[in-house]
Amino acid sequence: MRLSEFNIFEIVDISTGTRQGGFGEGDLLFEEQEGKIKALLVPGNRTRAGFFSYNESMQIPWENIRKIGQDLIIVESGQTLY
């Protein structure tokens, strides 16, 4: 799977059952030494200030991801950072 294919993914927190938004224009954070994925970086909701303006982004540690399906990413909010 390519990173560009993640654009359609929605993120759901299994602990609370809430939708956390979409991956959209998100990115991956890598551990430089080992080359492993450290976290998903998900931009916050767009603000009214401008087209490219976002609220704070969300960082989801890789160990909090429980399942990546065809159009959904399920996370457990234990250590999810906002």
CSV table of N, CA, C and O in Angstrom, one decimal:
chain,number,residue,atom,x,y,z
A,1,MET,N,0.8,-1.2,0.0
A,1,MET,CA,0.0,0.0,0.0
A,1,MET,C,0.9,1.2,0.0
A,1,MET,O,1.9,1.3,0.7
A,2,ARG,N,0.5,2.2,-0.7
A,2,ARG,CA,1.2,3.5,-0.8
A,2,ARG,C,0.6,4.5,0.1
A,2,ARG,O,-0.6,4.5,0.4
A,3,LEU,N,1.5,5.5,0.6
A,3,LEU,CA,1.0,6.5,1.5
A,3,LEU,C,-0.1,7.3,0.9
A,3,LEU,O,-1.1,7.7,1.5
A,4,SER,N,-0.1,7.5,-0.5
A,4,SER,CA,-1.1,8.3,-1.1
A,4,SER,C,-2.5,7.6,-1.0
A,4,SER,O,-3.5,8.3,-1.1
A,5,GLU,N,-2.5,6.3,-0.9
A,5,GLU,CA,-3.8,5.6,-0.7
A,5,GLU,C,-4.4,5.7,0.6
A,5,GLU,O,-5.6,5.4,0.8
A,6,PHE,N,-3.7,6.3,1.6
A,6,PHE,CA,-4.2,6.5,2.9
A,6,PHE,C,-5.2,7.7,3.0
A,6,PHE,O,-5.9,7.9,4.0
A,7,ASN,N,-5.3,8.5,1.9
A,7,ASN,CA,-6.1,9.7,1.9
A,7,ASN,C,-7.5,9.5,2.2
A,7,ASN,O,-8.2,10.3,2.8
A,8,ILE,N,-8.1,8.3,1.9
A,8,ILE,CA,-9.5,8.0,2.1
A,8,ILE,C,-9.8,7.4,3.5
A,8,ILE,O,-10.9,7.3,3.8
A,9,PHE,N,-8.8,7.1,4.2
A,9,PHE,CA,-8.9,6.5,5.5
A,9,PHE,C,-9.5,7.4,6.6
A,9,PHE,O,-9.1,8.5,6.8
A,10,GLU,N,-10.5,6.8,7.3
A,10,GLU,CA,-11.0,7.4,8.5
A,10,GLU,C,-10.3,6.8,9.7
A,10,GLU,O,-10.0,5.6,9.7
A,11,ILE,N,-10.2,7.6,10.8
A,11,ILE,CA,-9.6,7.1,12.0
A,11,ILE,C,-10.6,7.0,13.1
A,11,ILE,O,-11.3,7.9,13.4
A,12,VAL,N,-10.8,5.8,13.7
A,12,VAL,CA,-11.7,5.5,14.8
A,12,VAL,C,-11.0,5.1,16.0
A,12,VAL,O,-10.2,4.2,16.0
A,13,ASP,N,-11.4,5.6,17.2
A,13,ASP,CA,-10.8,5.3,18.4
A,13,ASP,C,-11.6,4.1,19.0
A,13,ASP,O,-12.8,4.4,19.4
A,14,ILE,N,-11.1,3.0,19.2
A,14,ILE,CA,-11.8,1.8,19.7
A,14,ILE,C,-12.1,2.0,21.2
A,14,ILE,O,-13.1,1.4,21.7
A,15,SER,N,-11.4,2.7,21.9
A,15,SER,CA,-11.6,2.9,23.4
A,15,SER,C,-12.9,3.7,23.6
A,15,SER,O,-13.6,3.4,24.6
A,16,THR,N,-13.1,4.7,22.8
A,16,THR,CA,-14.2,5.6,23.0
A,16,THR,C,-15.3,5.4,22.0
A,16,THR,O,-16.4,5.9,22.2
A,17,GLY,N,-15.0,4.8,20.9
A,17,GLY,CA,-16.0,4.6,19.8
A,17,GLY,C,-16.2,5.8,19.0
A,17,GLY,O,-17.2,5.9,18.3
A,18,THR,N,-15.3,6.8,19.1
A,18,THR,CA,-15.5,8.1,18.4
A,18,THR,C,-14.6,8.1,17.2
A,18,THR,O,-13.6,7.5,17.1
A,19,ARG,N,-15.1,8.9,16.2
A,19,ARG,CA,-14.4,9.2,15.0
A,19,ARG,C,-13.4,10.3,15.3
A,19,ARG,O,-13.8,11.3,15.8
A,20,GLN,N,-12.1,10.1,14.9
A,20,GLN,CA,-11.1,11.0,15.2
A,20,GLN,C,-10.8,11.9,14.0
A,20,GLN,O,-9.8,12.7,14.0
A,21,GLY,N,-11.5,11.7,12.9
A,21,GLY,CA,-11.2,12.4,11.6
A,21,GLY,C,-10.6,11.5,10.6
A,21,GLY,O,-10.6,10.3,10.7
A,22,GLY,N,-10.1,12.1,9.5
A,22,GLY,CA,-9.5,11.4,8.5
A,22,GLY,C,-8.0,11.5,8.4
A,22,GLY,O,-7.5,12.5,8.9
A,23,PHE,N,-7.4,10.6,7.7
A,23,PHE,CA,-5.9,10.7,7.6
A,23,PHE,C,-5.6,11.8,6.6
A,23,PHE,O,-4.6,12.5,6.8
A,24,GLY,N,-6.4,11.9,5.6
A,24,GLY,CA,-6.3,13.0,4.6
A,24,GLY,C,-4.9,13.3,4.1
A,24,GLY,O,-4.3,12.5,3.5
A,25,GLU,N,-4.4,14.4,4.5
A,25,GLU,CA,-3.0,14.8,4.1
A,25,GLU,C,-2.0,14.6,5.1
A,25,GLU,O,-1.1,15.3,5.3
A,26,GLY,N,-2.2,13.5,5.9
A,26,GLY,CA,-1.3,13.1,6.9
A,26,GLY,C,0.0,12.6,6.5
A,26,GLY,O,0.3,12.6,5.3
A,27,ASP,N,0.8,12.3,7.4
A,27,ASP,CA,2.2,11.8,7.1
A,27,ASP,C,2.6,10.8,8.1
A,27,ASP,O,1.9,10.5,9.1
A,28,LEU,N,3.8,10.2,7.8
A,28,LEU,CA,4.3,9.2,8.8
A,28,LEU,C,5.6,9.8,9.4
A,28,LEU,O,6.4,10.5,8.8
A,29,LEU,N,5.8,9.5,10.7
A,29,LEU,CA,7.0,9.8,11.4
A,29,LEU,C,7.8,8.6,11.6
A,29,LEU,O,7.4,7.6,12.1
A,30,PHE,N,9.1,8.6,11.1
A,30,PHE,CA,10.0,7.5,11.1
A,30,PHE,C,11.0,7.6,12.2
A,30,PHE,O,11.5,8.7,12.5
A,31,GLU,N,11.4,6.5,12.7
A,31,GLU,CA,12.6,6.4,13.6
A,31,GLU,C,13.8,6.4,12.7
A,31,GLU,O,14.0,5.4,11.9
A,32,GLU,N,14.7,7.4,12.7
A,32,GLU,CA,15.8,7.5,11.8
A,32,GLU,C,16.8,6.3,11.9
A,32,GLU,O,17.2,5.8,10.9
A,33,GLN,N,17.1,5.9,13.1
A,33,GLN,CA,18.1,4.9,13.2
A,33,GLN,C,17.7,3.5,12.7
A,33,GLN,O,18.5,2.9,12.1
A,34,GLU,N,16.5,3.2,13.0
A,34,GLU,CA,16.0,1.8,12.6
A,34,GLU,C,15.1,1.8,11.4
A,34,GLU,O,14.9,0.7,10.8
A,35,GLY,N,14.7,3.0,10.9
A,35,GLY,CA,13.8,3.0,9.7
A,35,GLY,C,12.4,2.5,10.0
A,35,GLY,O,11.7,2.2,9.0
A,36,LYS,N,12.0,2.5,11.2
A,36,LYS,CA,10.6,2.0,11.6
A,36,LYS,C,9.7,3.2,11.7
A,36,LYS,O,10.1,4.3,12.0
A,37,ILE,N,8.4,2.9,11.4
A,37,ILE,CA,7.4,3.9,11.6
A,37,ILE,C,7.2,4.1,13.1
A,37,ILE,O,6.9,3.2,13.8
A,38,LYS,N,7.2,5.4,13.5
A,38,LYS,CA,7.1,5.8,14.9
A,38,LYS,C,5.7,6.2,15.2
A,38,LYS,O,5.1,5.9,16.2
A,39,ALA,N,5.0,7.0,14.2
A,39,ALA,CA,3.7,7.5,14.5
A,39,ALA,C,3.1,7.9,13.2
A,39,ALA,O,3.7,8.2,12.2
A,40,LEU,N,1.7,8.0,13.2
A,40,LEU,CA,1.0,8.7,12.1
A,40,LEU,C,0.8,10.2,12.5
A,40,LEU,O,0.4,10.4,13.7
A,41,LEU,N,1.0,11.1,11.6
A,41,LEU,CA,0.8,12.5,11.9
A,41,LEU,C,-0.4,12.9,11.1
A,41,LEU,O,-0.4,12.8,9.8
A,42,VAL,N,-1.5,13.3,11.8
A,42,VAL,CA,-2.8,13.6,11.1
A,42,VAL,C,-3.1,15.1,11.3
A,42,VAL,O,-3.1,15.5,12.5
A,43,PRO,N,-3.3,15.9,10.3
A,43,PRO,CA,-3.6,17.3,10.4
A,43,PRO,C,-4.9,17.4,11.1
A,43,PRO,O,-5.8,16.6,10.9
A,44,GLY,N,-5.1,18.5,11.9
A,44,GLY,CA,-6.4,18.8,12.5
A,44,GLY,C,-7.4,19.3,11.5
A,44,GLY,O,-7.1,19.3,10.3
A,45,ASN,N,-8.5,19.7,12.0
A,45,ASN,CA,-9.6,20.2,11.1
A,45,ASN,C,-9.1,21.5,10.5
A,45,ASN,O,-8.5,22.3,11.2
A,46,ARG,N,-9.6,21.8,9.3
A,46,ARG,CA,-9.3,23.1,8.7
A,46,ARG,C,-10.0,24.2,9.5
A,46,ARG,O,-11.1,24.0,9.9
A,47,THR,N,-9.3,25.3,9.6
A,47,THR,CA,-10.0,26.5,10.2
A,47,THR,C,-10.5,27.4,9.2
A,47,THR,O,-10.3,27.3,8.0
A,48,ARG,N,-11.3,28.4,9.6
A,48,ARG,CA,-11.9,29.4,8.7
A,48,ARG,C,-10.8,30.4,8.3
A,48,ARG,O,-11.1,31.1,7.4
A,49,ALA,N,-9.7,30.4,8.9
A,49,ALA,CA,-8.6,31.4,8.6
A,49,ALA,C,-8.1,31.2,7.2
A,49,ALA,O,-7.6,32.2,6.6
A,50,GLY,N,-8.1,30.0,6.6
A,50,GLY,CA,-7.6,29.9,5.3
A,50,GLY,C,-7.6,28.4,4.8
A,50,GLY,O,-7.8,27.5,5.6
A,51,PHE,N,-7.5,28.3,3.5
A,51,PHE,CA,-7.6,26.9,2.9
A,51,PHE,C,-6.5,26.0,3.5
A,51,PHE,O,-6.8,24.8,3.7
A,52,PHE,N,-5.3,26.5,3.7
A,52,PHE,CA,-4.2,25.6,4.1
A,52,PHE,C,-4.0,25.7,5.6
A,52,PHE,O,-3.0,25.3,6.2
A,53,SER,N,-4.9,26.3,6.4
A,53,SER,CA,-4.8,26.5,7.8
A,53,SER,C,-5.5,25.4,8.6
A,53,SER,O,-6.6,25.0,8.3
A,54,TYR,N,-4.7,24.8,9.5
A,54,TYR,CA,-5.3,23.7,10.3
A,54,TYR,C,-5.2,24.0,11.8
A,54,TYR,O,-4.4,24.7,12.2
A,55,ASN,N,-6.1,23.4,12.5
A,55,ASN,CA,-6.0,23.3,14.0
A,55,ASN,C,-4.8,22.4,14.3
A,55,ASN,O,-4.2,21.8,13.4
A,56,GLU,N,-4.5,22.2,15.6
A,56,GLU,CA,-3.4,21.4,15.9
A,56,GLU,C,-3.5,20.0,15.3
A,56,GLU,O,-4.6,19.5,15.2
A,57,SER,N,-2.4,19.4,15.0
A,57,SER,CA,-2.4,18.1,14.4
A,57,SER,C,-2.4,17.1,15.5
A,57,SER,O,-2.1,17.3,16.7
A,58,MET,N,-2.7,15.8,15.1
A,58,MET,CA,-2.8,14.7,16.0
A,58,MET,C,-1.6,13.7,15.7
A,58,MET,O,-1.3,13.5,14.5
A,59,GLN,N,-0.9,13.3,16.7
A,59,GLN,CA,0.2,12.3,16.5
A,59,GLN,C,-0.3,11.0,17.2
A,59,GLN,O,-0.6,11.0,18.4
A,60,ILE,N,-0.4,10.0,16.4
A,60,ILE,CA,-0.9,8.7,16.9
A,60,ILE,C,0.3,7.7,16.9
A,60,ILE,O,0.8,7.3,15.8
A,61,PRO,N,0.8,7.3,18.0
A,61,PRO,CA,1.9,6.4,18.1
A,61,PRO,C,1.6,5.1,17.4
A,61,PRO,O,0.5,4.6,17.5
A,62,TRP,N,2.6,4.5,16.7
A,62,TRP,CA,2.4,3.3,15.9
A,62,TRP,C,1.9,2.2,16.8
A,62,TRP,O,1.0,1.4,16.3
A,63,GLU,N,2.3,2.1,18.0
A,63,GLU,CA,1.9,1.0,18.9
A,63,GLU,C,0.4,1.1,19.3
A,63,GLU,O,-0.2,0.2,19.8
A,64,ASN,N,-0.2,2.3,19.0
A,64,ASN,CA,-1.6,2.4,19.4
A,64,ASN,C,-2.5,2.1,18.2
A,64,ASN,O,-3.8,2.1,18.4
A,65,ILE,N,-2.0,1.7,17.1
A,65,ILE,CA,-2.8,1.3,15.9
A,65,ILE,C,-3.1,-0.1,16.1
A,65,ILE,O,-2.2,-1.0,16.2
A,66,ARG,N,-4.4,-0.5,16.1
A,66,ARG,CA,-4.8,-1.8,16.2
A,66,ARG,C,-5.1,-2.6,14.9
A,66,ARG,O,-4.9,-3.8,14.8
A,67,LYS,N,-5.6,-1.8,13.9
A,67,LYS,CA,-6.0,-2.5,12.7
A,67,LYS,C,-6.0,-1.4,11.6
A,67,LYS,O,-6.5,-0.3,11.8
A,68,ILE,N,-5.5,-1.7,10.4
A,68,ILE,CA,-5.7,-0.9,9.2
A,68,ILE,C,-6.5,-1.7,8.2
A,68,ILE,O,-6.0,-2.8,7.7
A,69,GLY,N,-7.7,-1.3,7.9
A,69,GLY,CA,-8.6,-2.0,7.0
A,69,GLY,C,-8.5,-1.4,5.6
A,69,GLY,O,-7.6,-0.6,5.3
A,70,GLN,N,-9.6,-1.6,4.8
A,70,GLN,CA,-9.6,-1.1,3.5
A,70,GLN,C,-9.9,0.4,3.4
A,70,GLN,O,-9.5,1.1,2.5
A,71,ASP,N,-10.6,1.0,4.4
A,71,ASP,CA,-10.9,2.4,4.4
A,71,ASP,C,-11.0,3.0,5.9
A,71,ASP,O,-11.5,4.0,6.1
A,72,LEU,N,-10.4,2.2,6.8
A,72,LEU,CA,-10.5,2.6,8.2
A,72,LEU,C,-9.2,2.3,9.0
A,72,LEU,O,-8.6,1.2,8.7
A,73,ILE,N,-8.8,3.1,9.9
A,73,ILE,CA,-7.7,2.9,10.8
A,73,ILE,C,-8.3,2.9,12.2
A,73,ILE,O,-8.9,3.9,12.6
A,74,ILE,N,-8.1,1.7,12.9
A,74,ILE,CA,-8.6,1.6,14.2
A,74,ILE,C,-7.5,1.8,15.2
A,74,ILE,O,-6.5,1.1,15.1
A,75,VAL,N,-7.6,2.8,16.1
A,75,VAL,CA,-6.6,3.1,17.1
A,75,VAL,C,-7.2,2.9,18.5
A,75,VAL,O,-8.4,2.9,18.7
A,76,GLU,N,-6.3,2.7,19.5
A,76,GLU,CA,-6.7,2.7,20.9
A,76,GLU,C,-6.0,3.9,21.5
A,76,GLU,O,-4.8,4.1,21.4
A,77,SER,N,-6.8,4.8,22.1
A,77,SER,CA,-6.4,6.1,22.6
A,77,SER,C,-5.5,6.2,23.8
A,77,SER,O,-5.2,7.2,24.2
A,78,GLY,N,-5.0,5.0,24.3
A,78,GLY,CA,-4.2,5.0,25.5
A,78,GLY,C,-3.2,6.1,25.5
A,78,GLY,O,-3.1,6.9,26.5
A,79,GLN,N,-2.4,6.4,24.5
A,79,GLN,CA,-1.4,7.4,24.5
A,79,GLN,C,-1.4,8.3,23.3
A,79,GLN,O,-0.5,9.0,23.0
A,80,THR,N,-2.6,8.4,22.6
A,80,THR,CA,-2.7,9.3,21.5
A,80,THR,C,-2.5,10.7,21.9
A,80,THR,O,-3.1,11.2,22.9
A,81,LEU,N,-1.7,11.4,21.2
A,81,LEU,CA,-1.4,12.8,21.5
A,81,LEU,C,-2.2,13.7,20.6
A,81,LEU,O,-2.3,13.5,19.4
A,82,TYR,N,-2.7,14.9,21.1
A,82,TYR,CA,-3.4,15.8,20.3
A,82,TYR,C,-2.7,17.2,20.3
A,82,TYR,O,-2.1,17.5,21.2
